[in-house]
Every structure is written in structure tokens, then in C-alpha cells.
mmCIF file with all atom_site columns, C-alpha atoms in Angstrom:
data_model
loop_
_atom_site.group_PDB
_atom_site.id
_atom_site.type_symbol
_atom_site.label_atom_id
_atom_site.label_alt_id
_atom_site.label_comp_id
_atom_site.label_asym_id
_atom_site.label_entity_id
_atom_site.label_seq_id
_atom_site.pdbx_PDB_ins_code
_atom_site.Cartn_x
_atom_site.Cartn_y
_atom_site.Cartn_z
_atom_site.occupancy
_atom_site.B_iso_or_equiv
_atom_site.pdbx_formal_charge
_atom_site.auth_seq_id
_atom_site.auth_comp_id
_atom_site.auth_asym_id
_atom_site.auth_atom_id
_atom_site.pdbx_PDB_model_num
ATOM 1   C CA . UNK A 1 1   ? -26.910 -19.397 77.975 1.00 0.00 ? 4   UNK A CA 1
ATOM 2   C CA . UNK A 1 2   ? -27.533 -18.949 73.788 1.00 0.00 ? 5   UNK A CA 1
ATOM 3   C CA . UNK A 1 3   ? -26.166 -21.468 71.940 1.00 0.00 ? 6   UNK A CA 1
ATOM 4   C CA . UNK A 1 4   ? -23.084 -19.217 70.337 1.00 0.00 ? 7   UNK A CA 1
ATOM 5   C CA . UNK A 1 5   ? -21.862 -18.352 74.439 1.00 0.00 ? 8   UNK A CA 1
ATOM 6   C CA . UNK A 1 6   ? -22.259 -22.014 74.728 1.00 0.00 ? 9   UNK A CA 1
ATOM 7   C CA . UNK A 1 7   ? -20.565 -22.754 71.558 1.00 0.00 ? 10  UNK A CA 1
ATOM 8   C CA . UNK A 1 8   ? -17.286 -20.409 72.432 1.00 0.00 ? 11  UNK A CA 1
ATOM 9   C CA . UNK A 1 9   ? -16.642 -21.351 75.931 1.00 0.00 ? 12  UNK A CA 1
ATOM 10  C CA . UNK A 1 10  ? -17.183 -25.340 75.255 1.00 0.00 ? 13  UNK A CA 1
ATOM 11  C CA . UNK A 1 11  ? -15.178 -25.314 72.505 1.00 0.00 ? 14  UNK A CA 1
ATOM 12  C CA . UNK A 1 12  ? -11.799 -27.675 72.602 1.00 0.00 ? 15  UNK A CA 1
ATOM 13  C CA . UNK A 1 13  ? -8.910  -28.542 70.297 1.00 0.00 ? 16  UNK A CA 1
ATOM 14  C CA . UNK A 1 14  ? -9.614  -32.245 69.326 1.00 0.00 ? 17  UNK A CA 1
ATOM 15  C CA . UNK A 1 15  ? -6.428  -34.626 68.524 1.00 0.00 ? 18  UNK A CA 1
ATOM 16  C CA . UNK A 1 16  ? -8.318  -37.674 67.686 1.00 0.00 ? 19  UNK A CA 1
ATOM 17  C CA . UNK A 1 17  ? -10.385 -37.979 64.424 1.00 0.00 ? 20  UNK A CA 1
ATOM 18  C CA . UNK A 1 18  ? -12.397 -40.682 63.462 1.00 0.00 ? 21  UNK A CA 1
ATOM 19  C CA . UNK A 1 19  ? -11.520 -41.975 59.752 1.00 0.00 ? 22  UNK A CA 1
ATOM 20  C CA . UNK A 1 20  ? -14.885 -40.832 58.632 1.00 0.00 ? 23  UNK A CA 1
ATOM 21  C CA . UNK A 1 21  ? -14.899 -38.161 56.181 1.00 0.00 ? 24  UNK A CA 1
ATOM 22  C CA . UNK A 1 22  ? -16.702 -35.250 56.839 1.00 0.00 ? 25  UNK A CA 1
ATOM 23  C CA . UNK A 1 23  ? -20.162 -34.657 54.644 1.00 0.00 ? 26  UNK A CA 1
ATOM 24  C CA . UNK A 1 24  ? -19.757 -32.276 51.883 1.00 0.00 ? 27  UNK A CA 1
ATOM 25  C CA . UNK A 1 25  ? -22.942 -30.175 53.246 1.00 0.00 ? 28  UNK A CA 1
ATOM 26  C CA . UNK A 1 26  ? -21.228 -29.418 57.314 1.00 0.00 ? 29  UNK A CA 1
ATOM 27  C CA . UNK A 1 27  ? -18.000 -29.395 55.321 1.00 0.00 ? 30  UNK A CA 1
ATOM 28  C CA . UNK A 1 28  ? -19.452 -26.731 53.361 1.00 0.00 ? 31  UNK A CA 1
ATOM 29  C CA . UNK A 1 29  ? -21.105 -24.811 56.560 1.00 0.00 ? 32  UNK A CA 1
ATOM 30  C CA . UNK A 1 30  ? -17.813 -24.274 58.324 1.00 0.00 ? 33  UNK A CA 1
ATOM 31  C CA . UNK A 1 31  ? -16.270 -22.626 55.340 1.00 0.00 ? 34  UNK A CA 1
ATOM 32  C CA . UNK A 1 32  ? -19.102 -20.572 54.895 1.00 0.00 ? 35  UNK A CA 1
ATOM 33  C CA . UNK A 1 33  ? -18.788 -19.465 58.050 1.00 0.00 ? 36  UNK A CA 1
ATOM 34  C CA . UNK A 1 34  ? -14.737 -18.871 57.332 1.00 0.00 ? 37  UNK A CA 1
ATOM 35  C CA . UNK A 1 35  ? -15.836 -16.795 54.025 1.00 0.00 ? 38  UNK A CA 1
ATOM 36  C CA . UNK A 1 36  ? -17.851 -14.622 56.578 1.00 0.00 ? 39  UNK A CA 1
ATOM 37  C CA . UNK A 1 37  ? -15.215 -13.444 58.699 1.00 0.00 ? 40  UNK A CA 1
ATOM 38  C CA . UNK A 1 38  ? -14.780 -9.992  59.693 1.00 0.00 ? 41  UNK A CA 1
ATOM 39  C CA . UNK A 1 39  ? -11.401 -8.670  57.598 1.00 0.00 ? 42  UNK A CA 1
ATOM 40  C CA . UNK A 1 40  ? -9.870  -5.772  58.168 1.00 0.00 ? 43  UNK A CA 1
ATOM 41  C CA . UNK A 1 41  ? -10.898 -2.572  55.383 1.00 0.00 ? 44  UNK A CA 1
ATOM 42  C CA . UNK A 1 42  ? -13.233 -5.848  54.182 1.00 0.00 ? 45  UNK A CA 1
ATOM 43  C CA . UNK A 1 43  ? -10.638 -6.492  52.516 1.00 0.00 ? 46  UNK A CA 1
ATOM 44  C CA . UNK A 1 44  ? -11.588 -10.531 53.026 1.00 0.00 ? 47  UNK A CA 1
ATOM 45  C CA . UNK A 1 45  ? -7.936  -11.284 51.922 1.00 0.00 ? 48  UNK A CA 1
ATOM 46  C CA . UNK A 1 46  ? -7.874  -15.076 53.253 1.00 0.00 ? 49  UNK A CA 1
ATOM 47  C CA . UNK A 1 47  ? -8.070  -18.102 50.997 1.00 0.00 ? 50  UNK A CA 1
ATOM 48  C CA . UNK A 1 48  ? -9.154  -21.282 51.884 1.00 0.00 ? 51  UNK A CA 1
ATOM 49  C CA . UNK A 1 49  ? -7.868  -24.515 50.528 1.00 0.00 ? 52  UNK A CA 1
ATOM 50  C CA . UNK A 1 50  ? -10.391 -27.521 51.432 1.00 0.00 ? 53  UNK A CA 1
ATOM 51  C CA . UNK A 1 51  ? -8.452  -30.540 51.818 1.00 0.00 ? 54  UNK A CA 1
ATOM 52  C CA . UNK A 1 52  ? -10.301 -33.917 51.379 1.00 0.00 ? 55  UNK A CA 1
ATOM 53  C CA . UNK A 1 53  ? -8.166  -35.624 49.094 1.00 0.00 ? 56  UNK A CA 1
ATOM 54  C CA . UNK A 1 54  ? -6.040  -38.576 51.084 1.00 0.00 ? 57  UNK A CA 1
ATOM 55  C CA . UNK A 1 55  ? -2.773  -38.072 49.028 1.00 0.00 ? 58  UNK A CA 1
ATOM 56  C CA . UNK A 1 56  ? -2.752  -34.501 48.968 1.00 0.00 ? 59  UNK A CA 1
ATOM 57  C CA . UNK A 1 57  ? -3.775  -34.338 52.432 1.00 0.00 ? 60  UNK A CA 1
ATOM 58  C CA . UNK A 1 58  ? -0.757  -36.835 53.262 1.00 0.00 ? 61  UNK A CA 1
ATOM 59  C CA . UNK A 1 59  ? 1.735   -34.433 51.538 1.00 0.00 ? 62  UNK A CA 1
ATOM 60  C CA . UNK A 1 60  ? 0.716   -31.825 53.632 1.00 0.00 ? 63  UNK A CA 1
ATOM 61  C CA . UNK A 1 61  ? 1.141   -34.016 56.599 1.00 0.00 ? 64  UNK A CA 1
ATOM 62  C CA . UNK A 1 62  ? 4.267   -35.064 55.644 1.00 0.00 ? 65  UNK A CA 1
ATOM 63  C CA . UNK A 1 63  ? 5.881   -31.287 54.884 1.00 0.00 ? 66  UNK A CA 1
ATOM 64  C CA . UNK A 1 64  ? 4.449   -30.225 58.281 1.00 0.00 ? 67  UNK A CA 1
ATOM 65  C CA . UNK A 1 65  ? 6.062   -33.707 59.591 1.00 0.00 ? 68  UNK A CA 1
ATOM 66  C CA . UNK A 1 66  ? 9.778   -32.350 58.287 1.00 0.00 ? 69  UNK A CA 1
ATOM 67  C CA . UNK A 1 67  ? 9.064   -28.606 59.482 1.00 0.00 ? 70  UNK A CA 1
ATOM 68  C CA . UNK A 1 68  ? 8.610   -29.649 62.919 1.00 0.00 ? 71  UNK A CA 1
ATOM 69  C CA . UNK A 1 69  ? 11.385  -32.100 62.672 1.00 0.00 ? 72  UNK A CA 1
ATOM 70  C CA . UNK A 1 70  ? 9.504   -34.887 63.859 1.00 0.00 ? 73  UNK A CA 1
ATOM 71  C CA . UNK A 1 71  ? 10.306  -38.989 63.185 1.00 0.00 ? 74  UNK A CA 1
ATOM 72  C CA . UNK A 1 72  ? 8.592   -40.679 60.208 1.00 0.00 ? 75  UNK A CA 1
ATOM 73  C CA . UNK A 1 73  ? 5.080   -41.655 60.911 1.00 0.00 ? 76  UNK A CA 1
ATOM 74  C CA . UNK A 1 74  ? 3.708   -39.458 63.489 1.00 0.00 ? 77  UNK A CA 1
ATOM 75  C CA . UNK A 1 75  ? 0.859   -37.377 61.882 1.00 0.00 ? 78  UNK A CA 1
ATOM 76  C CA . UNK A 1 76  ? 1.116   -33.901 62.933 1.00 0.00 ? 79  UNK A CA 1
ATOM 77  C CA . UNK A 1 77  ? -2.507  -33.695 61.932 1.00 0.00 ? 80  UNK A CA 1
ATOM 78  C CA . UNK A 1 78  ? -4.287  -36.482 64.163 1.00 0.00 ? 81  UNK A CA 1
ATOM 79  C CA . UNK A 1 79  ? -5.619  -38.771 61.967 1.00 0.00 ? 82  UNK A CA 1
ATOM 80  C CA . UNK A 1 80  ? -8.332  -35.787 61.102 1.00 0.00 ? 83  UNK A CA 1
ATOM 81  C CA . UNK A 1 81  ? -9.846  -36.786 57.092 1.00 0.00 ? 84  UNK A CA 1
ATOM 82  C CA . UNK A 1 82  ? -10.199 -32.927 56.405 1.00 0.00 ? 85  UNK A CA 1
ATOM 83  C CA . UNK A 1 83  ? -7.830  -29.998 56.541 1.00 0.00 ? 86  UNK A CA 1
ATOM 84  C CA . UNK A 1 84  ? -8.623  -26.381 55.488 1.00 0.00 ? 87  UNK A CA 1
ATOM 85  C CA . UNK A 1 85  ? -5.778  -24.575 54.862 1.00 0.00 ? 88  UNK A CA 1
ATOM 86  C CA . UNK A 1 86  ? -6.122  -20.380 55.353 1.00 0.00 ? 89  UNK A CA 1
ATOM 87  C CA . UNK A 1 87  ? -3.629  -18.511 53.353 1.00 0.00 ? 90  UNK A CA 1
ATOM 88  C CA . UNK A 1 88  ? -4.019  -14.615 52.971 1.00 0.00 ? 91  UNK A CA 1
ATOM 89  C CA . UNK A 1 89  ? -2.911  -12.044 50.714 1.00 0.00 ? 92  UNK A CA 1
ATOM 90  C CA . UNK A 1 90  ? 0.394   -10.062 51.433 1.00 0.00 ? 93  UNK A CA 1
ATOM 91  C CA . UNK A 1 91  ? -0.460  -7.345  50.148 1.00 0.00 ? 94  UNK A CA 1
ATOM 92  C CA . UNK A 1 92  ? -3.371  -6.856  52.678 1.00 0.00 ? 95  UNK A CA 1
ATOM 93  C CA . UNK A 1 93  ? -1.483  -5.304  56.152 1.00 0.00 ? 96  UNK A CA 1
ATOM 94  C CA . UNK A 1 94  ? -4.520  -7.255  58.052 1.00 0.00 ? 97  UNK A CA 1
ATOM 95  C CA . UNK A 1 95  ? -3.761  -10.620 56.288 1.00 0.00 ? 98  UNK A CA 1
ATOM 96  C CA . UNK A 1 96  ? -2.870  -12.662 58.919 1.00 0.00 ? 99  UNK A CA 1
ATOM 97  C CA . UNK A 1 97  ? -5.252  -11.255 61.430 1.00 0.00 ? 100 UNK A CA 1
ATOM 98  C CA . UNK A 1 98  ? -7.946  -11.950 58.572 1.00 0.00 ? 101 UNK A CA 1
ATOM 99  C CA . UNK A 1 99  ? -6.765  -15.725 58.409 1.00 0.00 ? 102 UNK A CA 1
ATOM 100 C CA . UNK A 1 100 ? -6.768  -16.275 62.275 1.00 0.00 ? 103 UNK A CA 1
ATOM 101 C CA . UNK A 1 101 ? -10.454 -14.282 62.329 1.00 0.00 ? 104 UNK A CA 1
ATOM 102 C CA . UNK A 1 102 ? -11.448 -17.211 59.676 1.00 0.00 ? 105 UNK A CA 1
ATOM 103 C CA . UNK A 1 103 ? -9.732  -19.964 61.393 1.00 0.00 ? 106 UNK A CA 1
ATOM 104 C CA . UNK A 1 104 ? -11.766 -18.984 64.145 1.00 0.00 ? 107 UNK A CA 1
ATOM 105 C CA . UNK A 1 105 ? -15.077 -18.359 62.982 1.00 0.00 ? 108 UNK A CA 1
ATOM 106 C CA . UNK A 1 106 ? -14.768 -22.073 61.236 1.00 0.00 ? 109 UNK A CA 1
ATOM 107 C CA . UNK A 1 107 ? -13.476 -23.413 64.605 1.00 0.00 ? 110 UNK A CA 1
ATOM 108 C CA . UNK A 1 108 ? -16.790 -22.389 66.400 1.00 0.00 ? 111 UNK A CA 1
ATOM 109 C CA . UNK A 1 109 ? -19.458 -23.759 63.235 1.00 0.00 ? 112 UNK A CA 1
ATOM 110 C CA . UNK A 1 110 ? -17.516 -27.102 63.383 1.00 0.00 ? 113 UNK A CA 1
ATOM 111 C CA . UNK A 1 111 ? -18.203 -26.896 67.224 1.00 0.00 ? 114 UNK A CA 1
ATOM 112 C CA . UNK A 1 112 ? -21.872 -26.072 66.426 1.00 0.00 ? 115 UNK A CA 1
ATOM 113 C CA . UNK A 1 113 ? -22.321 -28.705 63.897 1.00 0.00 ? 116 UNK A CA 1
ATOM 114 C CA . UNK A 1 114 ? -20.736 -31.684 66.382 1.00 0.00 ? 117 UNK A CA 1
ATOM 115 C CA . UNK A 1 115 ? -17.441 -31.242 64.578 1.00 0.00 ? 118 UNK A CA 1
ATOM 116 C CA . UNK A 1 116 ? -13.945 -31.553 66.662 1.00 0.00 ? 119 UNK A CA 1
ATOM 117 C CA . UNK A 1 117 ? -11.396 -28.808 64.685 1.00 0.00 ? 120 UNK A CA 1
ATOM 118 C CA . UNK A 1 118 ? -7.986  -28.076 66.056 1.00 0.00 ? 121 UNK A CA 1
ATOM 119 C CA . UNK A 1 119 ? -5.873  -25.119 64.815 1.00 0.00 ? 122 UNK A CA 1
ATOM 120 C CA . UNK A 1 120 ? -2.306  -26.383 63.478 1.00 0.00 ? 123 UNK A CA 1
ATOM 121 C CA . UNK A 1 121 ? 0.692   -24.190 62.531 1.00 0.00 ? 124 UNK A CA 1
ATOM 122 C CA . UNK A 1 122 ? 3.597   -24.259 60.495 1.00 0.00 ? 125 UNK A CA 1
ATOM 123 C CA . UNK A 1 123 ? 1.270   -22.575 57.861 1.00 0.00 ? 126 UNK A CA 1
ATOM 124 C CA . UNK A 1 124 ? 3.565   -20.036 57.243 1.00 0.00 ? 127 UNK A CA 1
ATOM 125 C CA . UNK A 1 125 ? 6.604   -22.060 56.987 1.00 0.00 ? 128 UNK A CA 1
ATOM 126 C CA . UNK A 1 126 ? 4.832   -24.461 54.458 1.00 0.00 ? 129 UNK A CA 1
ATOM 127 C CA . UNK A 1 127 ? 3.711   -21.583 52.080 1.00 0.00 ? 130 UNK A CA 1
ATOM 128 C CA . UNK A 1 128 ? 6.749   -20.152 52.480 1.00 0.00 ? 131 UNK A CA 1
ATOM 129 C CA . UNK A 1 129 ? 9.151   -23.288 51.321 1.00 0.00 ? 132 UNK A CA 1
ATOM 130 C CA . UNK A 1 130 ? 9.352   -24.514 47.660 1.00 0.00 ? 133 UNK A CA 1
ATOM 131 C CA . UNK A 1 131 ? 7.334   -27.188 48.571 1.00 0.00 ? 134 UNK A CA 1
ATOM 132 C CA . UNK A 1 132 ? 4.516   -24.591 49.429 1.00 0.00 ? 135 UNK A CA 1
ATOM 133 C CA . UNK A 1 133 ? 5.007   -22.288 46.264 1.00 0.00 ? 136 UNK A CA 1
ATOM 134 C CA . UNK A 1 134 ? 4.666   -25.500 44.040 1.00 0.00 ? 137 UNK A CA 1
ATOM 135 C CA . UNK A 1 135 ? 1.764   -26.141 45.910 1.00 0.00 ? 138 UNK A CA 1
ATOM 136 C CA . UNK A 1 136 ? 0.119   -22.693 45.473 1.00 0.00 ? 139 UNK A CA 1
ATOM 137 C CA . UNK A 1 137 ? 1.128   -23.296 41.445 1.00 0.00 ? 140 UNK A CA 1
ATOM 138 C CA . UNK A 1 138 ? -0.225  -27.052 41.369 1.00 0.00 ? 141 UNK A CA 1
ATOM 139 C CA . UNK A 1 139 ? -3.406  -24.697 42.802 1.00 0.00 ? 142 UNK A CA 1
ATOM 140 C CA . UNK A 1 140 ? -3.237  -22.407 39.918 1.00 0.00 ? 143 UNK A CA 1
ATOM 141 C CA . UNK A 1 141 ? -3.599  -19.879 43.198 1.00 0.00 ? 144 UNK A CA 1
ATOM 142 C CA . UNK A 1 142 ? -1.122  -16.352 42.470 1.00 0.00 ? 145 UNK A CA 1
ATOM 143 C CA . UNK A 1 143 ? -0.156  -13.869 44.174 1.00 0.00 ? 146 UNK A CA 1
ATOM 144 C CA . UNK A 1 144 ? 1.971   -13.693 47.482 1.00 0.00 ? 147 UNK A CA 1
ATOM 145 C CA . UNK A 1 145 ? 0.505   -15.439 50.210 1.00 0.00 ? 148 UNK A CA 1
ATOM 146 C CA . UNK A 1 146 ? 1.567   -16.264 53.951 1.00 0.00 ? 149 UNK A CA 1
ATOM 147 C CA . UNK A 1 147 ? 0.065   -19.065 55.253 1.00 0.00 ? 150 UNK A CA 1
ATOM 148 C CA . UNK A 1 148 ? -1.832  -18.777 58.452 1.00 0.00 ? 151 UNK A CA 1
ATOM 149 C CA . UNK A 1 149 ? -3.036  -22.093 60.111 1.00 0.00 ? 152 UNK A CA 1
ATOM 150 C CA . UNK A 1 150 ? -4.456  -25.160 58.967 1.00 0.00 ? 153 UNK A CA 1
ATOM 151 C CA . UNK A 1 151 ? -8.097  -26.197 60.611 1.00 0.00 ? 154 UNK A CA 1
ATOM 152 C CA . UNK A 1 152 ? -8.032  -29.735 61.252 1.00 0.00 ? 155 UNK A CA 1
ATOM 153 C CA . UNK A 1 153 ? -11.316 -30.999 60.824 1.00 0.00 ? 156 UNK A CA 1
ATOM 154 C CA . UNK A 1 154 ? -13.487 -34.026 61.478 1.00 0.00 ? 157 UNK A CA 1
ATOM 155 C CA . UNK A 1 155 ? -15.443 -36.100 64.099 1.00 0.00 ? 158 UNK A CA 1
ATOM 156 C CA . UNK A 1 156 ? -14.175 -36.699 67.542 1.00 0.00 ? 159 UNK A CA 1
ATOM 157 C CA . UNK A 1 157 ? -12.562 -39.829 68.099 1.00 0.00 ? 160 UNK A CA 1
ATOM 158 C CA . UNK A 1 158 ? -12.037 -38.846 71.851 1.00 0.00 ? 161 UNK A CA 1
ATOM 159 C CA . UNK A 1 159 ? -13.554 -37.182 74.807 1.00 0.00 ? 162 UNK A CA 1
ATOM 160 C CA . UNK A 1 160 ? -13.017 -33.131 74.595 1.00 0.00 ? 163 UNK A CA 1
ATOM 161 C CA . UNK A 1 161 ? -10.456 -32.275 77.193 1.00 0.00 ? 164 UNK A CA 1
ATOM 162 C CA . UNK A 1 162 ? -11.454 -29.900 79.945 1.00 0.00 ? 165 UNK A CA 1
ATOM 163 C CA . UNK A 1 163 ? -10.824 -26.097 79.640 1.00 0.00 ? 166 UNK A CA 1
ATOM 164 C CA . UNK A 1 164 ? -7.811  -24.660 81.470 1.00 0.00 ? 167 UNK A CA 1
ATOM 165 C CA . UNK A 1 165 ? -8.217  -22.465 84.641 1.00 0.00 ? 168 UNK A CA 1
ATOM 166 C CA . UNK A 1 166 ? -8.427  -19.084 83.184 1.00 0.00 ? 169 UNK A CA 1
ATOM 167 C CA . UNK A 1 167 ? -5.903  -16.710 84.346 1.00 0.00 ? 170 UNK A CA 1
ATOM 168 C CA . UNK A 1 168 ? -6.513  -14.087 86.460 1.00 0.00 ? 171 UNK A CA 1
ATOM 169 C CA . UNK A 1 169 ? -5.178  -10.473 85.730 1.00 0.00 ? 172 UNK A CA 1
ATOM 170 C CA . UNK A 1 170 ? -5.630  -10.171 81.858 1.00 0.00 ? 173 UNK A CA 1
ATOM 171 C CA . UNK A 1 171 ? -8.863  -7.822  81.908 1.00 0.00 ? 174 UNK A CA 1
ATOM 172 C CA . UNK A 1 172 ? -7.622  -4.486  82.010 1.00 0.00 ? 175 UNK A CA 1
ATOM 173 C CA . UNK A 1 173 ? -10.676 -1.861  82.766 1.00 0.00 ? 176 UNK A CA 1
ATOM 174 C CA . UNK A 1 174 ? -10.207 1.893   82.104 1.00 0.00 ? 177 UNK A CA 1
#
């Protein structure tokens, strides 16, 4: 089997990160590979916002804590050091497919450079809120933007759970 086969049907969402933070070079790799998404009209109308700081990466924990309602202190992003957030551009009628093709072109480099990634919603709520357009501001980042997913990132702290039995009856051909 080639390594990208390999790479798309081992691939798991990790919820354990190691503390370590992620080297700038694989860091920069799986964004790469984000940037090269296919986008619909190539318009390439997704943004993302690389997230290694600890306090900014805690506010975003925190506002995603609230959204979901959750008690103080869980982390609704599993301990992982890095989080790439994918906004896209309104004014694109592809933007959110755009987003989730870059959320998932960065989920399968980290999986090819040993990475663990898990995708994370509440993206669009965030961006949404005031929290989220101060954010965009504090960003110097304009325009109107819907946020698609954040891409937890980092090393494995934890064994990759098994896939789920694929269901049957959801290939269609004509």
C-alpha cells in the first residue's frame, strides 16, 4: 500500500498531547500542506491562524470551554501545545468547504510526519461572538470570516484508537 493510502486509512483523532511543543519546521509542513488545498474557483479563501503561544492558546480554550458549556478546567483541546485555527472568507460560496478541504489535508501531513491532530469545532461560534471579532482585530485580520475548525496539533500522548467498522450501504454506483 503507498504511503498516502496508508496515511488516510490509519489516520485517528488523538485526545492526548504530550506538553512538547511541536518544531517550527513539521509545524511549518502541515500548514503547507493546508495552504495547498484544493478550493473551490481556486479561490484558496481559508486563513490559517498558527497557535503556539500558551496564553493565547488558553483563551481560545477557554471561549471554546464556555461555548460548549462545559465546567471550569476541562480543556476542550486535550492538552495539545498547538492549534491552527481555519477561518475562510464569506464572501467565497465554497468557504467552508475550502476550510474543511485544509483541515484535512493538514490532518493527513501531521499523520505523515508522526503528528496526532484532532479536528475541534465551535469554530464558527467563536468567530462569530465578540470575543472572536476582537480576536480577528487583535489579528489585524479583516474582512468577514466564518470559522471552520480548529486542528489540534501535537505528539501523541496515547495509543491511536482503532478505526470504527465502516458502514455498509453508503457507496452508491450508477
Amino acid at each position: 500500500m503507498n504511503e498516502t493510502m496508508k496515511n488516510i486509512l490509519e489516520r485517528r483523532s488523538i485526545r492526548k498531547y504530550k506538553p512538547d511543543m511541536v518544531e517550527k519546521e513539521l509545524l511549518d509542513q502541515v500548514i503547507e500542506a493546508g495552504l495547498y488545498a484544493a478550493t473551490g474557483h481556486g479561490k484558496q479563501s481559508s486563513v490559517i491562524i498558527a497557535v503556539t503561544d500558551k496564553e493565547f492558546r488558553h483563551e481560545l480554550s477557554e471561549e471554546n470551554r464556555k461555548i460548549e458549556g462545559w465546567k471550569e478546567g476541562i480543556d476542550p483541546f486535550y492538552g495539545a501545545p498547538v492549534v491552527l485555527l481555519v477561518i475562510a472568507n464569506r464572501e467565497s460560496p465554497n468557504a467552508v468547504y475550502d476550510g474543511a478541504a485544509t483541515l484535512t489535508n493538514m490532518m493527513l501531513a501531521a499523520k505523515a510526519l508522526g503528528l496526532g491532530s484532532c479536528w475541534v469545532h465551535r469554530a464558527k461560534q467563536e468567530i462569530d461572538s465578540e470575543f472572536g471579532k476582537k480576536l480577528l482585530s487583535r489579528l489585524h485580520i479583516s474582512g468577514d470570516y466564518e470559522g471552520v475548525g480548529h486542528l489540534l496539533l501535537g505528539y501523541p500522548d496515547c495509543e491511536p484508537p482503532k478505526a470504527a467498522k465502516r458502514k455498509p450501504d453508503r457507496v452508491c454506483y450508477v
